[in-house]
Amino acid sequence: MRALSSLRWKIALTTTTVCCLVAAALGILVHNVVARQIVGEVRKEAARDLDHALGHYEYGTAHGDVNAALDPPDLPAPLRELVARGRTGSMVGTHGGEPVMWAAGPADRAALAVWIPYGNTRGRLRHIDTAILASAALAAGVVALAGLFLADRISRRLATTAAVARRISAGDLDARVDFPADGGRDTGAGAAPDADPDGSRPRRYRDEVRDVAHALDTMAASLQERLEAEKRFTADVAHELRTPLTGSLAAAALLPEGRPKEMINDRLRALHLLTEDLLEISRLDSGVERADLSWVELGRAVERAVAGTRLPAEVRVIRDAAVLTDRRRLDRILANLLVNAHKHGRPPVEVTVVGPVVAIRDHGPGYPAELIEQGPKRFRTGDGGRGHGLGLTIVVGQAAVLEIVLGFANAPDGGALTTLRLPVGRLPEAG
């Protein structure tokens, strides 16, 4: 049933249905025209025989080679009533158990009737109907195959476009459809829909699927350019801020001790950390970061990482596992998550290791709904004006480098819950 609901089968079935309806309508029309013509010829022949028989009857001579009789018992009642009213007519009936065409007219208050065999005419009509049905079936089959072929071609191209769109939405901005110019040229930006990209020559035909694919490629290229410009801007700003901040920190160290010096140093350190975060994000965005992988016992690594943050957290190792990861980057991820839990949540903060899965949970208000659905966005604010911050953005970037499956959720009884699923392996044997 799912296959029949696809666009390919919908187009094929619609084309076949329309073809069958048209073939049925044309078949009925042809049948009626041909039947009327053939039956009309038989009626004319019967009328001629009737005129011949009436002429012989009027002169009292034999009917000759015409099948004729006065008030034959097989004469159909409607035709007998018509003759009783002084009129002549014809209709199909039977005579001696065989189909015949009757024609009758009044003759001295009796019905003089003639009959012509009608079996061959019925056979001709059946042969014509069979030919019409066979032609309609053949046409429907050919159209169905052609419709299925065209629908399959359209469906495959749309499926390719949809797959590229999904890759772009997943972050692969280099993905393109790039349909070849198959008899026509793609429409360029600013050109007429039925013209070449430069508008100099009309296209031979319009291809809507190609237009959609080209629009998707254009959108992806534009989006990629804007994101690259944003990345360059972020990196340039961070690099430009780094030197004056370093000088400001050195100059602040020369200030006399007191509350003003503490306030200046606090703000400068916060700005320095922000600059370092921006630089790290720019490196992650550029894709130049490479992990230094090694086999690590996850439970011990988590315990050391949590202890290194000097933030209160309860670590429970239910089941340890060997994972292939970068210790430094894993420490960075765990530190950011713990800082976020203490900053935006409430204690106690719990870190649980179950095999290759690490869960960090606090008991605060939990993550905003849009963060759970769409992931953390830099500088984006959620409910209550709280920002997702750069910390979680760095977590997502570092997790991608380490191929860690990251999940954001809220615990059933309250609090933010972040899960990390790391690649699993076995520690190399000693010796």
CSV table of C-alpha atoms in Angstrom, one decimal:
chain,number,residue,atom,x,y,z
A,1,MET,CA,0.0,0.0,0.0
A,2,ARG,CA,2.9,2.4,0.7
A,3,ALA,CA,4.3,1.7,-2.8
A,4,LEU,CA,0.9,2.5,-4.4
A,5,SER,CA,0.8,5.8,-2.5
A,6,SER,CA,4.1,7.0,-4.0
A,7,LEU,CA,4.1,9.7,-6.6
A,8,ARG,CA,5.3,7.3,-9.3
A,9,TRP,CA,2.3,5.0,-8.9
A,10,LYS,CA,-0.2,7.9,-8.5
A,11,ILE,CA,0.9,9.3,-11.8
A,12,ALA,CA,0.9,5.9,-13.5
A,13,LEU,CA,-2.6,5.0,-12.1
A,14,THR,CA,-4.0,8.4,-13.0
A,15,THR,CA,-2.7,8.2,-16.5
A,16,THR,CA,-4.0,4.7,-16.9
A,17,THR,CA,-7.4,5.6,-15.5
A,18,VAL,CA,-7.8,8.6,-17.8
A,19,CYS,CA,-6.7,6.5,-20.8
A,20,CYS,CA,-9.2,3.8,-19.9
A,21,LEU,CA,-12.0,6.4,-19.5
A,22,VAL,CA,-11.1,8.0,-22.9
A,23,ALA,CA,-10.9,4.5,-24.5
A,24,ALA,CA,-14.2,3.5,-23.1
A,25,ALA,CA,-15.9,6.7,-24.3
A,26,LEU,CA,-14.4,6.4,-27.8
A,27,GLY,CA,-15.3,2.7,-27.8
A,28,ILE,CA,-18.9,3.4,-27.0
A,29,LEU,CA,-19.0,6.1,-29.6
A,30,VAL,CA,-17.4,3.9,-32.3
A,31,HIS,CA,-19.7,1.0,-31.4
A,32,ASN,CA,-22.8,3.1,-31.6
A,33,VAL,CA,-21.8,4.7,-35.0
A,34,VAL,CA,-20.8,1.4,-36.6
A,35,ALA,CA,-23.8,-0.5,-35.1
A,36,ARG,CA,-26.2,2.2,-36.3
A,37,GLN,CA,-24.6,2.0,-39.8
A,38,ILE,CA,-24.7,-1.8,-40.1
A,39,VAL,CA,-28.2,-2.2,-38.6
A,40,GLY,CA,-29.3,0.7,-40.9
A,41,GLU,CA,-28.1,-1.2,-43.9
A,42,VAL,CA,-30.0,-4.3,-42.8
A,43,ARG,CA,-33.1,-2.2,-42.2
A,44,LYS,CA,-32.9,-0.7,-45.7
A,45,GLU,CA,-32.6,-4.2,-47.2
A,46,ALA,CA,-35.6,-5.4,-45.2
A,47,ALA,CA,-37.5,-2.3,-46.3
A,48,ARG,CA,-36.7,-3.0,-50.0
A,49,ASP,CA,-37.8,-6.6,-49.5
A,50,LEU,CA,-41.1,-5.4,-47.9
A,51,ASP,CA,-41.8,-3.0,-50.8
A,52,HIS,CA,-41.1,-5.8,-53.2
A,53,ALA,CA,-43.5,-8.2,-51.3
A,54,LEU,CA,-46.2,-5.5,-51.0
A,55,GLY,CA,-46.0,-4.9,-54.8
A,56,HIS,CA,-46.4,-8.6,-55.6
A,57,TYR,CA,-49.2,-8.9,-53.1
A,58,GLU,CA,-51.0,-5.9,-54.6
A,59,TYR,CA,-50.9,-7.5,-58.1
A,60,GLY,CA,-51.7,-10.9,-56.7
A,61,THR,CA,-48.4,-12.5,-57.8
A,62,ALA,CA,-46.0,-14.7,-55.9
A,63,HIS,CA,-43.4,-13.0,-53.6
A,64,GLY,CA,-40.5,-14.4,-55.6
A,65,ASP,CA,-37.3,-15.0,-53.6
A,66,VAL,CA,-38.4,-12.8,-50.7
A,67,ASN,CA,-39.2,-14.5,-47.3
A,68,ALA,CA,-42.6,-13.1,-46.7
A,69,ALA,CA,-45.9,-14.1,-45.0
A,70,LEU,CA,-49.2,-12.7,-43.9
A,71,ASP,CA,-49.6,-12.5,-40.1
A,72,PRO,CA,-46.7,-14.9,-39.3
A,73,PRO,CA,-46.9,-16.2,-35.7
A,74,ASP,CA,-43.3,-15.1,-34.9
A,75,LEU,CA,-44.0,-11.5,-35.8
A,76,PRO,CA,-43.1,-9.3,-32.7
A,77,ALA,CA,-46.1,-7.8,-30.9
A,78,PRO,CA,-44.8,-4.2,-31.1
A,79,LEU,CA,-44.4,-4.5,-34.8
A,80,ARG,CA,-47.9,-6.1,-35.2
A,81,GLU,CA,-49.5,-3.2,-33.2
A,82,LEU,CA,-47.6,-0.7,-35.5
A,83,VAL,CA,-49.0,-2.3,-38.6
A,84,ALA,CA,-52.5,-2.3,-37.1
A,85,ARG,CA,-52.3,1.5,-36.9
A,86,GLY,CA,-51.6,1.5,-40.7
A,87,ARG,CA,-47.8,2.1,-40.5
A,88,THR,CA,-44.8,0.1,-41.6
A,89,GLY,CA,-41.7,-0.6,-39.5
A,90,SER,CA,-38.9,-3.0,-38.7
A,91,MET,CA,-37.2,-4.5,-35.7
A,92,VAL,CA,-35.0,-7.4,-34.6
A,93,GLY,CA,-36.7,-10.6,-33.5
A,94,THR,CA,-36.6,-14.3,-34.0
A,95,HIS,CA,-38.0,-16.7,-36.6
A,96,GLY,CA,-37.8,-20.4,-36.1
A,97,GLY,CA,-35.4,-19.8,-33.2
A,98,GLU,CA,-33.0,-17.8,-35.4
A,99,PRO,CA,-32.4,-14.1,-35.1
A,100,VAL,CA,-33.9,-12.1,-38.0
A,101,MET,CA,-34.7,-8.5,-39.0
A,102,TRP,CA,-38.4,-8.2,-39.4
A,103,ALA,CA,-40.1,-5.6,-41.6
A,104,ALA,CA,-44.0,-5.4,-41.9
A,105,GLY,CA,-46.7,-3.3,-43.4
A,106,PRO,CA,-50.5,-3.3,-43.7
A,107,ALA,CA,-52.1,-5.5,-46.5
A,108,ASP,CA,-55.9,-5.8,-46.5
A,109,ARG,CA,-56.2,-5.4,-42.7
A,110,ALA,CA,-53.4,-8.0,-42.2
A,111,ALA,CA,-49.7,-7.7,-41.6
A,112,LEU,CA,-47.5,-8.6,-44.5
A,113,ALA,CA,-44.1,-9.3,-43.0
A,114,VAL,CA,-40.7,-10.2,-44.5
A,115,TRP,CA,-37.6,-11.3,-42.6
A,116,ILE,CA,-33.9,-11.3,-43.3
A,117,PRO,CA,-31.3,-13.5,-41.3
A,118,TYR,CA,-29.6,-11.3,-38.6
A,119,GLY,CA,-27.1,-13.8,-37.2
A,120,ASN,CA,-24.2,-12.7,-39.4
A,121,THR,CA,-24.9,-9.0,-38.5
A,122,ARG,CA,-24.7,-9.9,-34.8
A,123,GLY,CA,-21.5,-11.7,-35.4
A,124,ARG,CA,-20.0,-8.7,-37.2
A,125,LEU,CA,-21.0,-6.5,-34.3
A,126,ARG,CA,-19.4,-8.9,-31.8
A,127,HIS,CA,-16.2,-8.9,-33.8
A,128,ILE,CA,-16.2,-5.1,-33.9
A,129,ASP,CA,-16.8,-4.9,-30.2
A,130,THR,CA,-13.9,-7.4,-29.6
A,131,ALA,CA,-11.6,-5.3,-31.8
A,132,ILE,CA,-12.6,-2.2,-29.9
A,133,LEU,CA,-11.9,-3.8,-26.5
A,134,ALA,CA,-8.6,-5.2,-27.7
A,135,SER,CA,-7.5,-1.8,-29.1
A,136,ALA,CA,-8.6,-0.1,-25.9
A,137,ALA,CA,-6.7,-2.6,-23.8
A,138,LEU,CA,-3.6,-2.3,-25.9
A,139,ALA,CA,-3.8,1.5,-25.8
A,140,ALA,CA,-4.3,1.4,-22.0
A,141,GLY,CA,-1.3,-0.9,-21.5
A,142,VAL,CA,1.0,1.2,-23.7
A,143,VAL,CA,-0.1,4.4,-22.0
A,144,ALA,CA,0.3,2.7,-18.6
A,145,LEU,CA,3.8,1.6,-19.4
A,146,ALA,CA,4.7,5.1,-20.8
A,147,GLY,CA,3.1,6.8,-17.8
A,148,LEU,CA,5.0,4.5,-15.4
A,149,PHE,CA,8.3,5.2,-17.2
A,150,LEU,CA,7.7,9.0,-17.1
A,151,ALA,CA,6.5,8.9,-13.5
A,152,ASP,CA,9.5,6.8,-12.5
A,153,ARG,CA,11.8,9.3,-14.1
A,154,ILE,CA,10.1,12.2,-12.4
A,155,SER,CA,9.9,10.4,-9.1
A,156,ARG,CA,13.6,9.5,-9.2
A,157,ARG,CA,14.6,13.1,-9.9
A,158,LEU,CA,12.3,14.4,-7.1
A,159,ALA,CA,13.7,11.8,-4.7
A,160,THR,CA,17.2,12.9,-5.6
A,161,THR,CA,16.3,16.5,-5.0
A,162,ALA,CA,14.7,15.6,-1.7
A,163,ALA,CA,17.8,13.6,-0.6
A,164,VAL,CA,20.0,16.6,-1.4
A,165,ALA,CA,17.7,18.9,0.5
A,166,ARG,CA,17.9,16.6,3.5
A,167,ARG,CA,21.7,16.5,3.3
A,168,ILE,CA,21.8,20.3,3.2
A,169,SER,CA,19.5,20.5,6.2
A,170,ALA,CA,21.8,18.1,8.0
A,171,GLY,CA,24.7,20.5,7.4
A,172,ASP,CA,26.3,19.3,4.2
A,173,LEU,CA,26.3,22.6,2.3
A,174,ASP,CA,28.4,21.1,-0.5
A,175,ALA,CA,25.6,18.9,-1.6
A,176,ARG,CA,24.1,19.8,-5.0
A,177,VAL,CA,21.6,18.1,-7.3
A,178,ASP,CA,23.4,19.1,-10.5
A,179,PHE,CA,21.0,17.7,-13.0
A,180,PRO,CA,22.6,17.5,-16.5
A,181,ALA,CA,21.3,19.7,-19.3
A,182,ASP,CA,19.0,17.1,-20.9
A,183,GLY,CA,17.9,18.8,-24.1
A,184,GLY,CA,17.3,22.1,-22.4
A,185,ARG,CA,19.2,24.6,-20.2
A,186,ASP,CA,18.7,25.4,-16.6
A,187,THR,CA,17.1,28.7,-15.8
A,188,GLY,CA,19.6,31.2,-14.3
A,189,ALA,CA,18.8,33.8,-11.7
A,190,GLY,CA,17.2,36.8,-13.2
A,191,ALA,CA,16.4,35.1,-16.5
A,192,ALA,CA,13.0,34.4,-17.9
A,193,PRO,CA,11.7,30.9,-17.0
A,194,ASP,CA,11.8,29.8,-20.7
A,195,ALA,CA,15.2,31.3,-21.6
A,196,ASP,CA,18.8,30.5,-21.1
A,197,PRO,CA,20.5,31.8,-17.9
A,198,ASP,CA,21.8,34.8,-19.9
A,199,GLY,CA,18.4,35.3,-21.4
A,200,SER,CA,19.8,35.2,-24.9
A,201,ARG,CA,18.1,32.1,-26.3
A,202,PRO,CA,14.7,30.5,-25.5
A,203,ARG,CA,14.8,27.0,-24.0
A,204,ARG,CA,13.3,24.2,-26.1
A,205,TYR,CA,10.9,23.1,-23.3
A,206,ARG,CA,10.2,23.9,-19.6
A,207,ASP,CA,11.3,21.3,-17.0
A,208,GLU,CA,9.7,22.2,-13.7
A,209,VAL,CA,11.7,19.5,-11.8
A,210,ARG,CA,14.9,20.9,-13.1
A,211,ASP,CA,13.7,24.4,-12.1
A,212,VAL,CA,13.1,23.1,-8.5
A,213,ALA,CA,16.5,21.4,-8.4
A,214,HIS,CA,18.3,24.5,-9.8
A,215,ALA,CA,16.5,26.7,-7.2
A,216,LEU,CA,17.6,24.3,-4.4
A,217,ASP,CA,21.2,24.4,-5.7
A,218,THR,CA,21.1,28.2,-5.9
A,219,MET,CA,19.7,28.4,-2.4
A,220,ALA,CA,22.4,26.0,-1.0
A,221,ALA,CA,25.1,28.0,-2.7
A,222,SER,CA,23.7,31.3,-1.4
A,223,LEU,CA,23.4,29.8,2.1
A,224,GLN,CA,26.9,28.4,2.0
A,225,GLU,CA,28.3,31.8,0.9
A,226,ARG,CA,26.5,33.6,3.8
A,227,LEU,CA,27.6,31.0,6.4
A,228,GLU,CA,31.2,31.2,5.1
A,229,ALA,CA,31.1,34.9,5.4
A,230,GLU,CA,29.7,34.6,8.9
A,231,LYS,CA,32.5,32.1,9.9
A,232,ARG,CA,35.2,34.4,8.4
A,233,PHE,CA,33.7,37.4,10.3
A,234,THR,CA,33.6,35.5,13.6
A,235,ALA,CA,37.2,34.3,13.2
A,236,ASP,CA,38.4,37.8,12.1
A,237,VAL,CA,36.7,39.4,15.1
A,238,ALA,CA,38.1,36.9,17.5
A,239,HIS,CA,41.6,37.2,16.1
A,240,GLU,CA,41.4,41.0,16.2
A,241,LEU,CA,40.2,41.0,19.8
A,242,ARG,CA,42.8,38.6,21.0
A,243,THR,CA,45.8,41.0,20.8
A,244,PRO,CA,44.3,44.0,22.5
A,245,LEU,CA,42.8,41.8,25.2
A,246,THR,CA,46.1,40.2,25.9
A,247,GLY,CA,47.6,43.7,26.3
A,248,SER,CA,44.7,44.9,28.4
A,249,LEU,CA,45.1,41.9,30.8
A,250,ALA,CA,48.9,42.7,31.1
A,251,ALA,CA,48.1,46.4,31.7
A,252,ALA,CA,45.4,45.6,34.3
A,253,ALA,CA,48.0,43.6,36.3
A,254,LEU,CA,49.9,46.8,36.8
A,255,LEU,CA,46.9,48.6,38.5
A,256,PRO,CA,47.0,49.1,42.2
A,257,GLU,CA,45.3,46.5,44.3
A,258,GLY,CA,41.7,47.2,45.1
A,259,ARG,CA,38.1,46.7,44.0
A,260,PRO,CA,38.4,48.5,40.7
A,261,LYS,CA,41.3,46.2,39.7
A,262,GLU,CA,39.2,43.1,40.6
A,263,MET,CA,36.2,44.3,38.5
A,264,ILE,CA,38.4,45.2,35.5
A,265,ASN,CA,40.2,41.8,35.7
A,266,ASP,CA,36.9,39.9,36.0
A,267,ARG,CA,35.5,41.6,32.9
A,268,LEU,CA,38.7,41.2,30.9
A,269,ARG,CA,38.9,37.5,31.8
A,270,ALA,CA,35.2,37.0,30.7
A,271,LEU,CA,35.9,38.8,27.4
A,272,HIS,CA,39.1,36.8,27.0
A,273,LEU,CA,37.1,33.5,27.5
A,274,LEU,CA,34.5,34.7,25.0
A,275,THR,CA,37.2,35.4,22.4
A,276,GLU,CA,38.7,32.0,22.9
A,277,ASP,CA,35.3,30.4,22.6
A,278,LEU,CA,34.7,32.3,19.3
A,279,LEU,CA,38.1,31.1,18.0
A,280,GLU,CA,37.3,27.5,18.9
A,281,ILE,CA,33.9,27.7,17.2
A,282,SER,CA,35.4,29.2,14.1
A,283,ARG,CA,37.9,26.3,13.9
A,284,LEU,CA,35.1,23.8,14.4
A,285,ASP,CA,33.0,25.5,11.7
A,286,SER,CA,35.8,25.4,9.3
A,287,GLY,CA,36.2,21.7,9.6
A,288,VAL,CA,39.9,21.8,10.2
A,289,GLU,CA,39.7,20.2,13.6
A,290,ARG,CA,41.0,16.6,13.7
A,291,ALA,CA,40.7,14.3,16.7
A,292,ASP,CA,43.8,12.6,18.3
A,293,LEU,CA,42.0,9.3,19.0
A,294,SER,CA,43.1,6.7,21.5
A,295,TRP,CA,41.5,3.9,23.5
A,296,VAL,CA,40.2,5.2,26.9
A,297,GLU,CA,38.5,3.7,29.8
A,298,LEU,CA,35.4,5.9,29.9
A,299,GLY,CA,34.6,5.7,33.6
A,300,ARG,CA,38.1,6.8,34.8
A,301,ALA,CA,38.2,9.5,32.1
A,302,VAL,CA,34.9,11.0,33.2
A,303,GLU,CA,35.9,10.9,36.9
A,304,ARG,CA,39.2,12.8,36.1
A,305,ALA,CA,37.4,15.3,33.8
A,306,VAL,CA,34.8,16.1,36.5
A,307,ALA,CA,37.4,16.5,39.2
A,308,GLY,CA,39.4,18.8,36.9
A,309,THR,CA,36.5,21.2,36.7
A,310,ARG,CA,36.4,21.6,40.5
A,311,LEU,CA,32.6,21.8,40.3
A,312,PRO,CA,30.4,19.8,42.7
A,313,ALA,CA,29.0,16.7,40.8
A,314,GLU,CA,28.2,13.1,41.8
A,315,VAL,CA,29.8,10.6,39.4
A,316,ARG,CA,28.5,7.1,39.2
A,317,VAL,CA,30.1,4.4,37.0
A,318,ILE,CA,27.5,1.7,36.7
A,319,ARG,CA,29.3,-0.1,33.9
A,320,ASP,CA,32.7,0.9,32.4
A,321,ALA,CA,33.6,0.6,28.7
A,322,ALA,CA,36.5,1.2,26.4
A,323,VAL,CA,35.9,3.9,23.9
A,324,LEU,CA,37.9,5.4,21.0
A,325,THR,CA,38.1,9.2,21.7
A,326,ASP,CA,40.2,12.2,22.2
A,327,ARG,CA,40.7,12.8,26.0
A,328,ARG,CA,41.3,16.6,25.6
A,329,ARG,CA,38.2,17.1,23.6
A,330,LEU,CA,36.1,14.9,25.8
A,331,ASP,CA,37.3,16.9,28.8
A,332,ARG,CA,36.2,20.0,27.0
A,333,ILE,CA,32.7,18.6,26.3
A,334,LEU,CA,32.2,17.5,29.9
A,335,ALA,CA,33.5,20.7,31.4
A,336,ASN,CA,31.1,22.8,29.2
A,337,LEU,CA,28.2,20.6,30.2
A,338,LEU,CA,28.9,20.8,33.9
A,339,VAL,CA,29.4,24.6,33.7
A,340,ASN,CA,26.0,24.9,31.9
A,341,ALA,CA,24.3,22.6,34.4
A,342,HIS,CA,25.6,24.8,37.3
A,343,LYS,CA,24.9,28.0,35.5
A,344,HIS,CA,21.4,27.4,34.3
A,345,GLY,CA,20.2,24.5,36.4
A,346,ARG,CA,20.2,23.6,40.1
A,347,PRO,CA,22.2,21.1,42.2
A,348,PRO,CA,22.6,18.2,42.6
A,349,VAL,CA,24.4,17.6,39.3
A,350,GLU,CA,24.7,13.9,38.5
A,351,VAL,CA,27.0,12.3,36.0
A,352,THR,CA,26.3,8.6,35.2
A,353,VAL,CA,28.4,6.3,33.1
A,354,VAL,CA,26.6,3.2,31.7
A,355,GLY,CA,28.8,1.5,29.2
A,356,PRO,CA,29.6,3.9,26.3
A,357,VAL,CA,26.9,6.3,27.4
A,358,VAL,CA,27.5,9.3,29.7
A,359,ALA,CA,24.4,11.2,31.1
A,360,ILE,CA,24.7,14.6,32.8
A,361,ARG,CA,21.7,15.7,34.7
A,362,ASP,CA,20.8,18.7,36.9
A,363,HIS,CA,17.6,19.5,38.8
A,364,GLY,CA,16.8,22.9,37.4
A,365,PRO,CA,14.0,24.1,35.0
A,366,GLY,CA,15.3,22.0,32.1
A,367,TYR,CA,16.1,22.8,28.5
A,368,PRO,CA,13.8,25.0,26.5
A,369,ALA,CA,11.6,23.2,24.0
A,370,GLU,CA,13.2,24.8,21.0
A,371,LEU,CA,16.7,23.7,22.1
A,372,ILE,CA,15.5,20.1,22.4
A,373,GLU,CA,13.9,20.2,19.0
A,374,GLN,CA,16.5,22.1,17.1
A,375,GLY,CA,19.7,21.9,19.1
A,376,PRO,CA,21.6,24.8,20.7
A,377,LYS,CA,22.1,28.0,18.6
A,378,ARG,CA,24.8,30.5,19.3
A,379,PHE,CA,23.7,33.8,20.8
A,380,ARG,CA,20.1,32.5,20.7
A,381,THR,CA,17.8,33.3,23.7
A,382,GLY,CA,15.2,30.9,25.0
A,383,ASP,CA,12.4,31.2,27.5
A,384,GLY,CA,12.9,33.8,30.2
A,385,GLY,CA,15.6,35.5,28.1
A,386,ARG,CA,18.3,33.0,28.9
A,387,GLY,CA,20.7,32.4,26.1
A,388,HIS,CA,21.8,28.9,24.9
A,389,GLY,CA,25.3,30.4,25.0
A,390,LEU,CA,28.5,29.3,23.2
A,391,GLY,CA,29.2,26.5,25.6
A,392,LEU,CA,26.6,24.1,24.2
A,393,THR,CA,27.5,25.2,20.6
A,394,ILE,CA,31.1,24.1,21.3
A,395,VAL,CA,29.8,20.8,22.8
A,396,VAL,CA,27.9,20.1,19.6
A,397,GLY,CA,31.0,20.9,17.5
A,398,GLN,CA,33.4,18.8,19.5
A,399,ALA,CA,30.9,15.9,19.6
A,400,ALA,CA,30.8,16.0,15.8
A,401,VAL,CA,34.6,15.8,15.6
A,402,LEU,CA,34.6,12.8,18.0
A,403,GLU,CA,31.5,11.2,16.3
A,404,ILE,CA,29.6,11.3,19.6
A,405,VAL,CA,25.8,10.9,19.4
A,406,LEU,CA,24.5,13.9,21.4
A,407,GLY,CA,21.0,14.1,22.9
A,408,PHE,CA,19.3,16.9,24.8
A,409,ALA,CA,16.2,16.2,26.8
A,410,ASN,CA,14.4,16.9,30.1
A,411,ALA,CA,14.2,14.3,32.8
A,412,PRO,CA,10.7,13.0,33.6
A,413,ASP,CA,10.9,14.4,37.2
A,414,GLY,CA,12.5,17.7,36.1
A,415,GLY,CA,15.9,18.9,35.2
A,416,ALA,CA,18.0,19.1,32.0
A,417,LEU,CA,19.4,15.7,30.8
A,418,THR,CA,22.3,15.5,28.3
A,419,THR,CA,23.4,12.1,26.9
A,420,LEU,CA,26.7,11.3,25.1
A,421,ARG,CA,27.0,8.0,23.3
A,422,LEU,CA,30.7,7.3,22.4
A,423,PRO,CA,32.1,4.9,19.8
A,424,VAL,CA,32.7,1.5,21.5
A,425,GLY,CA,35.7,-0.8,21.2
A,426,ARG,CA,38.0,-3.1,23.2
A,427,LEU,CA,41.2,-2.1,24.9
A,428,PRO,CA,44.3,-3.5,23.1
A,429,GLU,CA,45.8,-6.5,24.9
A,430,ALA,CA,49.0,-5.9,26.8
A,431,GLY,CA,52.3,-7.4,25.6
